[in-house]
Amino acid sequence: MSEREDEDAVRGPEGVVRDSQVRDSEVRNPDVQEHEPQDRLYEQLAVYEGRAAATGGTGKDPVNEPMIRHWCEAMGDTSAAYRGPDAVAPPTMLQAWTMGGLSGHTDGTGRSAAYDEMFALLDSAGYTSVVATDCEQEYLRPLRPGDRITFDTVIESVSRRKTTKLGTGYFVTTRTDVRADGQPAGTHRFRILKYRPAQRRKPVEPAVRPRPVINRDNAGFWAGVAEHRLLVQRCTDCATLRLPWLPGCNACGGAEWDTVEAGGKGTVFSHVVMHHPPFPAFGPTGEGGPYAVALIELAEGVRIVSNVVGVPYDKVRVGMPVQLEFLRTDPDLELPVFRASEGG
């Protein structure tokens, strides 16, 4: 989680500064409302206010120059105060010295049973999502390389149930009191929203098939489809037929060609059945599959990949005779498909 610094806010070793950061504008919204006046879950949660979330925590590392350098590089902070023999740590690193990293704290430092109980209550009531909303820090003294960090965390407050744009839930604020070599160094308040996501209904749009890529090499093929004609290229040098369309003959390399119209009769040369992912536009009744995709060998000797219709997907067989037809899948797309019959 990123943090921002305000150098002008630092008032010296004895000063107290606050750094409040909004983490999500959707949850800090003027439209936030009390959800219900009668909130029995809040009554259960409020019992945990003032109870420890972590006690006797110890930082995994003392304040050190490498972490300060990495932080400053990541934040783009070039202040001379954070370099050299008299360097101090950036104030907003306060929380960093208390964090357990990916492996967590291994010295017994960790969340208390009360903290886990409170979150279990929220989870069991359906408030399973979480978002960090803001933090607030007070700095009581600079942290310098070599300082040993200890801390305690308390559940400071739980809000009544709120409704936000994200959903309905509870704001939970914890306060961590940080010490350096046993002396108070600062306070970190961290606020999250535990919530049940709002149900957002998206308008249901009819599923459409992907559009074919039409370019100068195959535009004539699709122009023929629009006229209910399946056009096959023919090399004018060697008379070899080719499909799909290509810019040159793959038999003799000739660049000149004309077309012949396929009669429409063919057989299934090979096929696969698509089970996943489901795609409603390809299902005959909109269920999204399974559906058969076949390599059809035309009577003219060329082959084309298409769908087999007219029989269930599990009835398609190699060698099955099929007949060309044109299927309008939506107002803007018509495709060549091949119809089979179970008795064929």
Tab-separated table of C-alpha atoms in Angstrom:
chain	number	residue	atom	x	y	z
A	1	MET	CA	0.000	0.000	0.000
A	2	SER	CA	1.524	3.315	-1.063
A	3	GLU	CA	1.855	6.268	1.279
A	4	ARG	CA	2.509	9.912	0.568
A	5	GLU	CA	4.655	12.310	2.509
A	6	ASP	CA	4.248	15.968	3.223
A	7	GLU	CA	7.632	17.387	4.129
A	8	ASP	CA	6.147	20.685	5.273
A	9	ALA	CA	4.133	18.866	7.921
A	10	VAL	CA	7.184	17.629	9.853
A	11	ARG	CA	7.741	19.988	12.769
A	12	GLY	CA	10.838	18.525	14.371
A	13	PRO	CA	11.555	15.904	17.001
A	14	GLU	CA	8.910	17.085	19.435
A	15	GLY	CA	6.222	17.961	16.921
A	16	VAL	CA	3.061	16.027	16.305
A	17	VAL	CA	1.974	15.632	12.706
A	18	ARG	CA	-0.922	13.856	11.112
A	19	ASP	CA	-1.021	12.178	7.771
A	20	SER	CA	-4.516	11.212	6.664
A	21	GLN	CA	-4.822	9.338	3.384
A	22	VAL	CA	-8.042	8.526	1.580
A	23	ARG	CA	-7.727	5.072	0.070
A	24	ASP	CA	-11.007	4.742	-1.796
A	25	SER	CA	-13.238	7.649	-2.780
A	26	GLU	CA	-16.184	5.340	-3.095
A	27	VAL	CA	-16.221	4.557	0.601
A	28	ARG	CA	-15.502	8.101	1.766
A	29	ASN	CA	-18.622	9.379	0.072
A	30	PRO	CA	-21.140	11.939	1.297
A	31	ASP	CA	-23.895	9.529	0.314
A	32	VAL	CA	-22.829	7.054	3.026
A	33	GLN	CA	-25.916	6.320	5.087
A	34	GLU	CA	-26.822	4.450	8.223
A	35	HIS	CA	-28.187	1.161	6.939
A	36	GLU	CA	-30.716	0.358	9.660
A	37	PRO	CA	-31.470	1.810	13.097
A	38	GLN	CA	-31.733	-1.722	14.537
A	39	ASP	CA	-28.314	-3.288	14.130
A	40	ARG	CA	-27.835	-6.355	16.297
A	41	LEU	CA	-24.510	-7.273	14.722
A	42	TYR	CA	-23.102	-3.875	15.645
A	43	GLU	CA	-24.016	-4.547	19.261
A	44	GLN	CA	-21.891	-7.715	19.110
A	45	LEU	CA	-19.012	-5.954	17.364
A	46	ALA	CA	-18.953	-2.976	19.714
A	47	VAL	CA	-17.963	-5.306	22.553
A	48	TYR	CA	-14.517	-5.585	20.939
A	49	GLU	CA	-13.782	-1.868	21.032
A	50	GLY	CA	-10.790	-1.221	23.267
A	51	ARG	CA	-9.582	-4.827	23.137
A	52	ALA	CA	-6.094	-5.701	21.974
A	53	ALA	CA	-5.522	-6.654	18.332
A	54	ALA	CA	-1.795	-7.327	18.903
A	55	THR	CA	0.285	-7.098	22.078
A	56	GLY	CA	4.051	-6.886	22.522
A	57	GLY	CA	4.746	-6.766	18.815
A	58	THR	CA	8.363	-6.544	17.679
A	59	GLY	CA	9.603	-5.201	14.370
A	60	LYS	CA	11.312	-7.847	12.250
A	61	ASP	CA	14.276	-5.518	11.648
A	62	PRO	CA	15.636	-2.478	13.424
A	63	VAL	CA	15.391	0.801	11.538
A	64	ASN	CA	18.046	0.479	8.853
A	65	GLU	CA	19.587	2.370	5.954
A	66	PRO	CA	18.859	-0.165	3.174
A	67	MET	CA	15.103	-0.067	3.831
A	68	ILE	CA	15.205	3.717	4.030
A	69	ARG	CA	17.028	3.866	0.699
A	70	HIS	CA	14.619	1.461	-1.003
A	71	TRP	CA	11.632	3.416	0.311
A	72	CYS	CA	13.026	6.726	-0.919
A	73	GLU	CA	13.796	5.270	-4.336
A	74	ALA	CA	10.278	3.842	-4.644
A	75	MET	CA	8.686	7.126	-3.520
A	76	GLY	CA	11.034	9.339	-5.516
A	77	ASP	CA	12.045	11.191	-2.338
A	78	THR	CA	15.508	12.752	-2.635
A	79	SER	CA	15.570	14.618	0.692
A	80	ALA	CA	19.077	14.862	2.171
A	81	ALA	CA	17.548	14.219	5.616
A	82	TYR	CA	17.305	10.535	4.741
A	83	ARG	CA	20.959	10.079	3.707
A	84	GLY	CA	24.331	10.263	5.385
A	85	PRO	CA	25.593	9.667	8.934
A	86	ASP	CA	22.798	11.694	10.556
A	87	ALA	CA	19.997	10.183	8.456
A	88	VAL	CA	16.507	9.708	9.846
A	89	ALA	CA	13.780	7.514	8.422
A	90	PRO	CA	10.953	9.157	6.444
A	91	PRO	CA	8.143	9.686	8.960
A	92	THR	CA	5.570	7.841	6.854
A	93	MET	CA	7.645	4.672	7.104
A	94	LEU	CA	6.196	4.349	10.607
A	95	GLN	CA	3.962	1.414	9.675
A	96	ALA	CA	6.651	-0.274	7.565
A	97	TRP	CA	8.781	-1.060	10.632
A	98	THR	CA	5.886	-2.971	12.224
A	99	MET	CA	4.921	-5.101	9.220
A	100	GLY	CA	5.599	-8.831	9.107
A	101	GLY	CA	6.127	-9.147	5.353
A	102	LEU	CA	4.960	-12.113	3.325
A	103	SER	CA	6.086	-14.623	5.936
A	104	GLY	CA	4.431	-12.782	8.825
A	105	HIS	CA	5.815	-12.390	12.309
A	106	THR	CA	7.530	-15.546	13.537
A	107	ASP	CA	8.366	-14.435	17.080
A	108	GLY	CA	4.890	-14.760	18.540
A	109	THR	CA	3.774	-11.345	17.356
A	110	GLY	CA	0.422	-11.652	15.651
A	111	ARG	CA	-3.238	-10.888	15.763
A	112	SER	CA	-5.058	-11.514	19.004
A	113	ALA	CA	-7.895	-13.976	19.482
A	114	ALA	CA	-10.281	-11.043	19.980
A	115	TYR	CA	-9.345	-9.595	16.604
A	116	ASP	CA	-9.907	-12.929	14.872
A	117	GLU	CA	-13.221	-13.444	16.686
A	118	MET	CA	-14.501	-10.055	15.568
A	119	PHE	CA	-13.627	-10.712	11.928
A	120	ALA	CA	-15.143	-14.186	12.113
A	121	LEU	CA	-18.402	-12.553	13.182
A	122	LEU	CA	-18.287	-10.268	10.166
A	123	ASP	CA	-17.413	-13.097	7.790
A	124	SER	CA	-20.179	-15.360	9.081
A	125	ALA	CA	-22.705	-12.550	8.585
A	126	GLY	CA	-21.668	-12.212	4.929
A	127	TYR	CA	-19.350	-9.197	5.223
A	128	THR	CA	-16.438	-10.993	3.588
A	129	SER	CA	-14.954	-8.279	1.368
A	130	VAL	CA	-12.446	-5.748	2.639
A	131	VAL	CA	-10.977	-2.486	1.424
A	132	ALA	CA	-8.514	-0.168	3.148
A	133	THR	CA	-10.028	3.310	3.283
A	134	ASP	CA	-7.526	5.590	5.014
A	135	CYS	CA	-4.828	5.870	7.628
A	136	GLU	CA	-3.801	8.578	10.069
A	137	GLN	CA	-0.376	8.891	11.658
A	138	GLU	CA	1.105	10.898	14.524
A	139	TYR	CA	4.903	11.279	14.733
A	140	LEU	CA	6.382	11.862	18.173
A	141	ARG	CA	10.104	11.511	17.435
A	142	PRO	CA	12.318	10.754	14.410
A	143	LEU	CA	13.340	7.164	13.816
A	144	ARG	CA	17.041	6.585	13.214
A	145	PRO	CA	19.028	3.582	11.983
A	146	GLY	CA	19.527	1.142	14.841
A	147	ASP	CA	16.259	1.939	16.653
A	148	ARG	CA	14.477	-1.203	17.835
A	149	ILE	CA	10.740	-1.088	17.150
A	150	THR	CA	8.028	-2.496	19.396
A	151	PHE	CA	4.301	-1.886	19.190
A	152	ASP	CA	0.840	-2.668	20.513
A	153	THR	CA	-2.376	-2.522	18.508
A	154	VAL	CA	-5.882	-1.991	19.812
A	155	ILE	CA	-9.308	-2.176	18.167
A	156	GLU	CA	-10.160	1.486	18.583
A	157	SER	CA	-13.633	1.660	17.049
A	158	VAL	CA	-16.260	-0.128	14.974
A	159	SER	CA	-18.820	1.957	13.119
A	160	ARG	CA	-22.485	1.230	12.890
A	161	ARG	CA	-23.568	-0.404	9.659
A	162	LYS	CA	-23.088	1.848	6.650
A	163	THR	CA	-24.186	1.671	3.042
A	164	THR	CA	-21.609	2.809	0.489
A	165	LYS	CA	-21.273	2.519	-3.262
A	166	LEU	CA	-19.163	-0.591	-2.730
A	167	GLY	CA	-21.747	-2.237	-0.523
A	168	THR	CA	-23.011	-2.411	3.046
A	169	GLY	CA	-20.617	-2.980	5.914
A	170	TYR	CA	-18.708	-1.759	8.954
A	171	PHE	CA	-15.691	0.527	9.272
A	172	VAL	CA	-13.114	-0.947	11.665
A	173	THR	CA	-10.343	1.293	12.998
A	174	THR	CA	-7.245	-0.052	14.710
A	175	ARG	CA	-4.622	2.060	16.498
A	176	THR	CA	-1.002	0.964	16.685
A	177	ASP	CA	1.234	2.662	19.246
A	178	VAL	CA	4.844	2.448	18.048
A	179	ARG	CA	7.869	2.637	20.317
A	180	ALA	CA	11.549	3.045	19.455
A	181	ASP	CA	13.901	1.604	22.057
A	182	GLY	CA	11.011	1.674	24.487
A	183	GLN	CA	10.143	5.349	23.921
A	184	PRO	CA	6.911	6.479	22.196
A	185	ALA	CA	7.668	7.197	18.543
A	186	GLY	CA	4.273	7.529	16.893
A	187	THR	CA	0.754	6.284	16.402
A	188	HIS	CA	-0.740	4.689	13.313
A	189	ARG	CA	-4.501	4.483	12.847
A	190	PHE	CA	-5.689	2.217	10.073
A	191	ARG	CA	-9.280	2.032	8.882
A	192	ILE	CA	-10.860	-0.640	6.722
A	193	LEU	CA	-14.359	-1.364	5.487
A	194	LYS	CA	-15.577	-4.939	5.891
A	195	TYR	CA	-18.537	-5.155	3.564
A	196	ARG	CA	-20.979	-7.220	1.569
A	197	PRO	CA	-20.570	-6.170	-2.086
A	198	ALA	CA	-23.477	-4.342	-3.650
A	199	GLN	CA	-25.274	-6.302	-6.328
A	200	ARG	CA	-24.732	-4.575	-9.634
A	201	ARG	CA	-26.971	-5.782	-12.384
A	202	LYS	CA	-25.474	-5.433	-15.814
A	203	PRO	CA	-27.776	-5.129	-18.795
A	204	VAL	CA	-28.013	-8.437	-20.590
A	205	GLU	CA	-26.965	-8.063	-24.193
A	206	PRO	CA	-27.524	-10.758	-26.785
A	207	ALA	CA	-24.426	-12.845	-27.395
A	208	VAL	CA	-22.826	-12.346	-30.791
A	209	ARG	CA	-20.152	-14.325	-32.559
A	210	PRO	CA	-16.700	-12.853	-33.084
A	211	ARG	CA	-16.414	-10.893	-36.296
A	212	PRO	CA	-14.262	-12.308	-39.090
A	213	VAL	CA	-11.122	-10.375	-39.955
A	214	ILE	CA	-11.673	-9.059	-43.467
A	215	ASN	CA	-8.709	-7.746	-45.425
A	216	ARG	CA	-7.716	-7.217	-49.053
A	217	ASP	CA	-6.699	-10.887	-49.418
A	218	ASN	CA	-10.061	-12.354	-48.388
A	219	ALA	CA	-12.567	-9.569	-49.026
A	220	GLY	CA	-13.802	-11.347	-52.173
A	221	PHE	CA	-14.653	-14.467	-50.149
A	222	TRP	CA	-16.842	-12.507	-47.742
A	223	ALA	CA	-18.447	-10.569	-50.577
A	224	GLY	CA	-19.471	-13.956	-51.998
A	225	VAL	CA	-20.888	-15.067	-48.632
A	226	ALA	CA	-23.033	-11.925	-48.574
A	227	GLU	CA	-24.511	-13.135	-51.893
A	228	HIS	CA	-24.934	-16.719	-50.593
A	229	ARG	CA	-22.082	-17.957	-52.768
A	230	LEU	CA	-19.085	-19.956	-51.511
A	231	LEU	CA	-16.248	-18.808	-53.765
A	232	VAL	CA	-13.033	-20.803	-54.147
A	233	GLN	CA	-9.876	-19.270	-55.597
A	234	ARG	CA	-8.402	-20.825	-58.739
A	235	CYS	CA	-4.885	-20.154	-59.976
A	236	THR	CA	-4.993	-18.991	-63.608
A	237	ASP	CA	-1.521	-20.426	-64.239
A	238	CYS	CA	-1.953	-24.015	-62.974
A	239	ALA	CA	-5.728	-24.192	-62.243
A	240	THR	CA	-5.107	-25.316	-58.626
A	241	LEU	CA	-8.030	-24.518	-56.313
A	242	ARG	CA	-7.315	-23.046	-52.915
A	243	LEU	CA	-9.336	-22.311	-49.778
A	244	PRO	CA	-8.898	-20.373	-47.549
A	245	TRP	CA	-8.005	-17.516	-49.822
A	246	LEU	CA	-4.348	-16.600	-50.226
A	247	PRO	CA	-2.534	-13.830	-52.132
A	248	GLY	CA	-0.637	-16.397	-54.250
A	249	CYS	CA	-0.811	-19.991	-55.415
A	250	ASN	CA	0.766	-22.443	-52.990
A	251	ALA	CA	1.354	-24.924	-55.817
A	252	CYS	CA	3.154	-22.846	-58.464
A	253	GLY	CA	3.546	-19.439	-56.835
A	254	GLY	CA	1.398	-17.718	-59.430
A	255	ALA	CA	-0.088	-14.393	-58.376
A	256	GLU	CA	-3.052	-14.325	-60.762
A	257	TRP	CA	-6.348	-16.017	-59.958
A	258	ASP	CA	-10.054	-16.136	-60.569
A	259	THR	CA	-12.872	-17.860	-58.662
A	260	VAL	CA	-15.258	-20.765	-59.029
A	261	GLU	CA	-18.403	-21.217	-56.989
A	262	ALA	CA	-18.528	-24.349	-54.849
A	263	GLY	CA	-21.559	-26.550	-55.359
A	264	GLY	CA	-22.063	-26.901	-51.597
A	265	LYS	CA	-21.767	-30.668	-51.188
A	266	GLY	CA	-19.122	-32.022	-48.833
A	267	THR	CA	-18.197	-34.528	-46.156
A	268	VAL	CA	-16.839	-34.251	-42.635
A	269	PHE	CA	-13.078	-34.837	-42.938
A	270	SER	CA	-12.426	-34.391	-39.190
A	271	HIS	CA	-14.074	-32.662	-36.262
A	272	VAL	CA	-13.778	-31.630	-32.626
A	273	VAL	CA	-16.387	-30.906	-29.977
A	274	MET	CA	-15.971	-27.659	-28.052
A	275	HIS	CA	-16.974	-28.071	-24.399
A	276	HIS	CA	-15.196	-25.169	-22.708
A	277	PRO	CA	-15.351	-22.262	-22.423
A	278	PRO	CA	-19.100	-21.990	-23.043
A	279	PHE	CA	-19.975	-19.312	-25.572
A	280	PRO	CA	-23.730	-18.720	-25.872
A	281	ALA	CA	-23.503	-17.338	-29.407
A	282	PHE	CA	-22.328	-20.737	-30.684
A	283	GLY	CA	-25.045	-22.816	-29.025
A	284	PRO	CA	-28.140	-23.577	-31.086
A	285	THR	CA	-30.385	-22.582	-28.177
A	286	GLY	CA	-28.057	-20.041	-26.574
A	287	GLU	CA	-26.680	-22.385	-23.924
A	288	GLY	CA	-23.125	-21.970	-25.202
A	289	GLY	CA	-22.174	-25.513	-26.110
A	290	PRO	CA	-21.021	-28.146	-26.529
A	291	TYR	CA	-20.948	-27.684	-30.303
A	292	ALA	CA	-19.191	-29.358	-33.217
A	293	VAL	CA	-16.470	-27.683	-35.281
A	294	ALA	CA	-15.544	-29.585	-38.410
A	295	LEU	CA	-13.096	-29.564	-41.268
A	296	ILE	CA	-15.348	-30.041	-44.300
A	297	GLU	CA	-13.950	-31.464	-47.517
A	298	LEU	CA	-15.890	-30.014	-50.432
A	299	ALA	CA	-16.680	-31.951	-53.565
A	300	GLU	CA	-14.207	-29.661	-55.363
A	301	GLY	CA	-11.364	-31.065	-53.237
A	302	VAL	CA	-10.654	-28.081	-50.960
A	303	ARG	CA	-11.442	-27.922	-47.248
A	304	ILE	CA	-13.045	-25.331	-44.989
A	305	VAL	CA	-13.481	-25.067	-41.213
A	306	SER	CA	-17.078	-24.479	-40.199
A	307	ASN	CA	-19.869	-25.555	-37.860
A	308	VAL	CA	-22.010	-28.633	-38.423
A	309	VAL	CA	-25.695	-28.016	-37.777
A	310	GLY	CA	-28.827	-30.124	-37.998
A	311	VAL	CA	-27.630	-32.935	-35.719
A	312	PRO	CA	-26.541	-33.081	-32.072
A	313	TYR	CA	-22.835	-32.472	-31.545
A	314	ASP	CA	-22.289	-36.102	-30.469
A	315	LYS	CA	-23.813	-37.446	-33.713
A	316	VAL	CA	-21.219	-35.839	-36.003
A	317	ARG	CA	-19.040	-38.476	-37.652
A	318	VAL	CA	-16.067	-38.505	-40.016
A	319	GLY	CA	-17.333	-39.123	-43.546
A	320	MET	CA	-20.809	-37.747	-42.802
A	321	PRO	CA	-22.282	-36.000	-45.882
A	322	VAL	CA	-23.182	-32.347	-45.378
A	323	GLN	CA	-24.703	-29.574	-47.443
A	324	LEU	CA	-23.764	-25.898	-47.449
A	325	GLU	CA	-26.206	-23.324	-46.153
A	326	PHE	CA	-25.883	-19.786	-44.873
A	327	LEU	CA	-26.715	-18.934	-41.270
A	328	ARG	CA	-27.536	-15.421	-40.114
A	329	THR	CA	-26.211	-15.350	-36.559
A	330	ASP	CA	-27.205	-11.739	-35.891
A	331	PRO	CA	-28.373	-8.761	-37.962
A	332	ASP	CA	-24.827	-7.939	-39.048
A	333	LEU	CA	-23.271	-11.361	-39.658
A	334	GLU	CA	-23.999	-14.275	-41.970
A	335	LEU	CA	-21.763	-17.344	-42.094
A	336	PRO	CA	-21.394	-20.485	-44.219
A	337	VAL	CA	-22.260	-23.598	-42.194
A	338	PHE	CA	-22.926	-27.202	-43.155
A	339	ARG	CA	-26.104	-29.116	-42.432
A	340	ALA	CA	-26.068	-32.833	-41.777
A	341	SER	CA	-28.923	-35.241	-41.226
A	342	GLU	CA	-28.873	-38.146	-38.765
A	343	GLY	CA	-29.907	-40.494	-41.511
A	344	GLY	CA	-27.191	-39.193	-43.852
